[in-house]
Short mmCIF file of C-alpha atoms in Angstrom, two decimals:
data_model
loop_
_atom_site.label_atom_id
_atom_site.label_comp_id
_atom_site.label_asym_id
_atom_site.label_seq_id
_atom_site.Cartn_x
_atom_site.Cartn_y
_atom_site.Cartn_z
CA UNK A 44 -6.36 -3.40 8.99
CA UNK A 45 -6.33 -2.89 4.74
CA UNK A 46 -9.13 -5.15 2.76
CA UNK A 47 -6.14 -7.30 1.10
CA UNK A 48 -3.14 -7.38 2.58
CA UNK A 49 0.79 -9.09 0.91
CA UNK A 50 4.01 -9.66 1.31
CA UNK A 51 6.10 -6.28 -0.26
CA UNK A 52 8.98 -8.75 -0.50
CA UNK A 53 11.10 -7.86 -2.07
CA UNK A 54 11.37 -11.33 -2.91
CA UNK A 55 14.81 -12.04 -4.42
CA UNK A 56 15.66 -15.59 -6.22
CA UNK A 57 17.55 -17.56 -8.83
CA UNK A 58 16.79 -18.39 -12.09
CA UNK A 59 14.63 -21.94 -11.88
CA UNK A 60 13.87 -20.97 -8.22
CA UNK A 61 9.91 -22.07 -7.41
CA UNK A 62 8.25 -18.60 -5.71
CA UNK A 63 4.87 -18.21 -4.21
CA UNK A 64 3.41 -15.70 -3.16
CA UNK A 65 -0.02 -14.71 -0.62
CA UNK A 66 -2.33 -12.71 0.14
CA UNK A 67 -5.16 -12.12 2.24
CA UNK A 68 -7.88 -10.30 2.09
CA UNK A 69 -10.88 -9.20 5.26
CA UNK A 70 -13.75 -8.57 3.65
CA UNK A 71 -15.84 -12.28 3.63
CA UNK A 72 -18.65 -10.73 0.86
CA UNK A 73 -15.42 -10.75 -2.19
CA UNK A 74 -16.94 -12.31 -5.29
CA UNK A 75 -13.67 -11.66 -8.09
CA UNK A 76 -9.78 -12.52 -7.72
CA UNK A 77 -7.10 -11.39 -9.49
CA UNK A 78 -3.25 -10.93 -10.19
CA UNK A 79 -1.85 -8.43 -11.74
CA UNK A 80 1.69 -7.58 -13.04
CA UNK A 81 2.47 -4.31 -12.72
CA UNK A 82 6.46 -3.04 -14.31
CA UNK A 83 8.31 -0.43 -12.55
CA UNK A 84 7.16 2.43 -13.77
CA UNK A 85 4.00 0.68 -15.92
CA UNK A 86 1.05 0.18 -16.05
CA UNK A 87 -0.65 -3.09 -14.58
CA UNK A 88 -1.58 -5.67 -16.61
CA UNK A 89 -4.29 -8.66 -15.59
CA UNK A 90 -2.12 -12.14 -15.11
CA UNK A 91 -4.67 -14.48 -14.07
CA UNK A 92 -8.10 -14.63 -12.62
CA UNK A 93 -8.25 -16.58 -9.84
CA UNK A 94 -11.48 -19.75 -8.96
CA UNK A 95 -12.31 -21.19 -6.10
CA UNK A 96 -11.01 -24.58 -8.36
CA UNK A 97 -7.91 -23.10 -8.44
CA UNK A 98 -6.01 -23.05 -11.92
CA UNK A 99 -2.97 -22.84 -14.03
CA UNK A 100 -1.82 -21.18 -16.48
CA UNK A 101 1.83 -22.11 -18.07
CA UNK A 102 4.21 -21.50 -14.87
CA UNK A 103 1.66 -19.46 -12.94
CA UNK A 104 -0.42 -21.31 -10.96
CA UNK A 105 -3.19 -19.95 -8.65
CA UNK A 106 -5.38 -20.78 -5.42
CA UNK A 107 -8.27 -19.50 -4.06
CA UNK A 108 -9.17 -20.28 -0.61
CA UNK A 109 -12.80 -18.74 0.95
CA UNK A 110 -12.97 -20.25 4.07
CA UNK A 111 -9.15 -18.85 4.66
CA UNK A 112 -9.62 -16.31 3.27
CA UNK A 113 -6.50 -16.83 0.90
CA UNK A 114 -5.61 -16.31 -2.27
CA UNK A 115 -2.22 -17.79 -3.18
CA UNK A 116 0.24 -17.33 -6.50
CA UNK A 117 2.56 -19.88 -8.05
CA UNK A 118 5.79 -18.89 -10.44
CA UNK A 119 7.30 -21.92 -11.27
CA UNK A 120 10.78 -21.99 -13.19
CA UNK A 121 11.24 -18.31 -12.87
CA UNK A 122 12.43 -16.28 -15.68
CA UNK A 123 14.50 -13.31 -15.29
CA UNK A 124 11.53 -11.35 -16.92
CA UNK A 125 9.15 -12.51 -14.42
CA UNK A 126 10.96 -9.48 -12.40
CA UNK A 127 8.24 -6.94 -11.36
CA UNK A 128 5.52 -6.18 -9.23
CA UNK A 129 2.51 -8.86 -8.01
CA UNK A 130 -0.61 -6.83 -7.09
CA UNK A 131 -3.18 -8.74 -5.52
CA UNK A 132 -6.60 -7.74 -5.81
CA UNK A 133 -10.12 -8.31 -4.41
CA UNK A 134 -13.62 -7.72 -6.06
CA UNK A 135 -17.62 -6.80 -5.20
CA UNK A 136 -19.76 -6.61 -7.66
CA UNK A 137 -22.73 -3.99 -6.92
CA UNK A 138 -23.74 -1.78 -9.81
CA UNK A 139 -19.40 -1.37 -10.86
CA UNK A 140 -16.89 -3.42 -10.21
CA UNK A 141 -15.30 -2.64 -7.05
CA UNK A 142 -11.47 -3.24 -7.20
CA UNK A 143 -9.35 -3.32 -4.19
CA UNK A 144 -5.33 -3.56 -5.28
CA UNK A 145 -3.00 -4.81 -2.35
CA UNK A 146 0.14 -2.89 -2.24
CA UNK A 147 1.99 -5.91 -3.77
CA UNK A 148 5.20 -8.23 -3.51
CA UNK A 149 8.14 -7.39 -5.39
CA UNK A 150 10.04 -10.39 -7.11
CA UNK A 151 13.46 -10.58 -8.28
CA UNK A 152 15.00 -12.59 -10.59
CA UNK A 153 18.47 -12.88 -11.12
CA UNK A 154 20.79 -14.72 -13.26
CA UNK B 190 -9.76 -4.02 -30.77
CA UNK B 191 -10.24 -1.99 -27.52
CA UNK B 192 -7.47 0.96 -26.33
CA UNK B 193 -7.03 3.48 -23.33
CA UNK B 194 -5.17 6.17 -23.91
CA UNK B 195 -4.29 9.12 -20.82
CA UNK B 196 -2.08 11.80 -21.05
CA UNK B 197 -0.22 13.65 -20.26
CA UNK B 198 2.47 11.11 -19.55
CA UNK B 199 4.37 12.95 -17.03
CA UNK B 200 4.10 16.79 -15.02
CA UNK B 201 5.52 18.35 -12.87
CA UNK B 202 3.35 21.66 -10.79
CA UNK B 203 3.67 24.05 -8.87
CA UNK B 204 1.50 23.87 -5.42
CA UNK B 205 -1.72 25.73 -6.41
CA UNK B 206 -1.79 25.06 -9.48
CA UNK B 207 -4.49 23.77 -11.22
CA UNK B 208 -4.74 19.90 -12.89
CA UNK B 209 -6.48 18.41 -15.63
CA UNK B 210 -5.88 14.89 -17.07
CA UNK B 211 -8.06 13.70 -19.77
CA UNK B 212 -7.96 9.97 -20.15
CA UNK B 213 -10.05 8.18 -23.48
CA UNK B 214 -11.37 4.93 -24.59
CA UNK B 215 -12.12 3.15 -28.36
CA UNK B 216 -13.25 0.24 -29.57
CA UNK B 217 -16.01 0.09 -26.75
CA UNK B 218 -19.22 1.52 -25.81
CA UNK B 219 -20.77 2.34 -21.89
CA UNK B 220 -17.98 1.19 -20.69
CA UNK B 221 -16.90 1.80 -16.83
CA UNK B 222 -14.53 3.86 -16.52
CA UNK B 223 -12.24 4.53 -13.15
CA UNK B 224 -9.72 6.89 -11.70
CA UNK B 225 -6.89 5.82 -9.37
CA UNK B 226 -3.85 7.56 -7.63
CA UNK B 227 -0.88 4.80 -6.77
CA UNK B 228 0.92 6.89 -4.26
CA UNK B 229 5.83 5.93 -4.31
CA UNK B 230 5.09 2.23 -2.79
CA UNK B 231 1.56 2.47 -2.03
CA UNK B 232 -1.25 0.23 -2.88
CA UNK B 233 -3.83 1.13 -5.73
CA UNK B 234 -6.54 4.13 -4.78
CA UNK B 235 -9.49 3.56 -6.07
CA UNK B 236 -10.57 8.09 -6.33
CA UNK B 237 -13.39 8.00 -8.78
CA UNK B 238 -15.28 5.62 -11.07
CA UNK B 239 -18.24 6.10 -13.32
CA UNK B 240 -21.07 4.20 -15.18
CA UNK B 241 -22.42 6.35 -17.39
CA UNK B 242 -21.51 10.44 -18.91
CA UNK B 243 -22.08 12.99 -15.55
CA UNK B 244 -22.29 9.75 -13.20
CA UNK B 245 -19.30 10.24 -11.09
CA UNK B 246 -19.01 8.73 -7.61
CA UNK B 247 -16.26 9.17 -5.18
CA UNK B 248 -14.36 6.92 -2.78
CA UNK B 249 -12.80 8.61 -1.06
CA UNK B 250 -12.74 12.90 0.06
CA UNK B 251 -10.44 14.32 -1.75
CA UNK B 252 -9.19 17.69 -3.51
CA UNK B 253 -9.69 16.70 -6.37
CA UNK B 254 -12.83 15.87 -8.96
CA UNK B 255 -13.92 14.61 -12.33
CA UNK B 256 -16.22 14.59 -15.27
CA UNK B 257 -18.22 12.19 -17.97
CA UNK B 258 -18.40 14.99 -20.72
CA UNK B 259 -18.42 12.20 -23.28
CA UNK B 260 -19.18 8.51 -23.67
CA UNK B 261 -15.75 7.51 -23.44
CA UNK B 262 -13.89 10.67 -22.39
CA UNK B 263 -12.54 10.45 -18.08
CA UNK B 264 -11.27 13.80 -17.10
CA UNK B 265 -9.55 14.18 -13.54
CA UNK B 266 -9.44 17.52 -11.95
CA UNK B 267 -8.60 20.53 -9.17
CA UNK B 268 -8.59 23.52 -8.72
CA UNK B 269 -5.30 23.65 -6.57
CA UNK B 270 -3.33 20.60 -6.38
CA UNK B 271 -1.81 19.53 -2.94
CA UNK B 272 1.64 18.22 -2.30
CA UNK B 273 0.08 14.69 -1.22
CA UNK B 274 -2.03 14.73 -4.80
CA UNK B 275 1.74 12.77 -6.09
CA UNK B 276 1.67 10.28 -7.45
CA UNK B 277 1.08 8.21 -10.47
CA UNK B 278 -2.90 8.46 -11.65
CA UNK B 279 -4.10 5.60 -13.23
CA UNK B 280 -7.65 5.72 -15.49
CA UNK B 281 -9.08 2.05 -15.81
CA UNK B 282 -11.75 0.99 -17.97
CA UNK B 283 -13.94 -2.05 -17.86
CA UNK B 284 -17.36 -3.89 -18.92
CA UNK B 285 -19.94 -3.55 -16.26
CA UNK B 286 -18.75 -6.23 -13.88
CA UNK B 287 -16.47 -8.29 -15.77
CA UNK B 288 -13.54 -8.62 -13.31
CA UNK B 289 -10.89 -7.34 -15.15
CA UNK B 290 -9.80 -3.79 -15.23
CA UNK B 291 -7.99 -2.64 -18.38
CA UNK B 292 -5.45 0.46 -17.68
CA UNK B 293 -3.45 3.53 -19.25
CA UNK B 294 -0.29 3.42 -19.66
CA UNK B 295 -0.50 6.69 -16.69
CA UNK B 296 0.30 10.10 -15.60
CA UNK B 297 2.61 11.14 -13.24
CA UNK B 298 2.72 13.35 -10.82
CA UNK B 299 4.85 15.37 -8.74
CA UNK B 300 3.32 17.97 -7.24
CA UNK B 301 6.06 21.06 -5.53
#
């Protein structure tokens, strides 16, 4: 079983739609959680950190459920520019910052 | 502000040839440095990390090696490339265990 699992998609949605991505992780010792965005053939970039209380950044909302070891990302009012691959990332500290990346969920927003 | 650069951006190498990818970070001191590989359609795999000059840890046994000759320089090498070494190589840095990784632009390697 992979340490971080995501639905690979692709999710094809029209502009303005709301889309939700899910992610599960297997290591209960995980301490930090993130969503990264990766455009085609580019490097990943941090979209947002995920906190236990949940957090929102504009149209993006991230939730964490430690009991179920589950992370989600909700995108409201999708834009064409949201088309990308979204990577769920889970980290454990211990002398260095070891982040485990999911394989990503691809989102395609169409007009 | 901090910047990270890696090169070359793209390279095509024959099987059995050597490899050297270089990464430098500017604007920060004593960063944690990382090399990741992303195979086509796959997630990022951590190859090496370094918490200081000359300190290298390997995550997976492989055909590659890494070195950190200076505080802000990280090099990925191979003496003889394999077909399976093809992929998108990403250098990254972080400050301690702060959480966020900052990635370089990536080096796309094709081994033929």
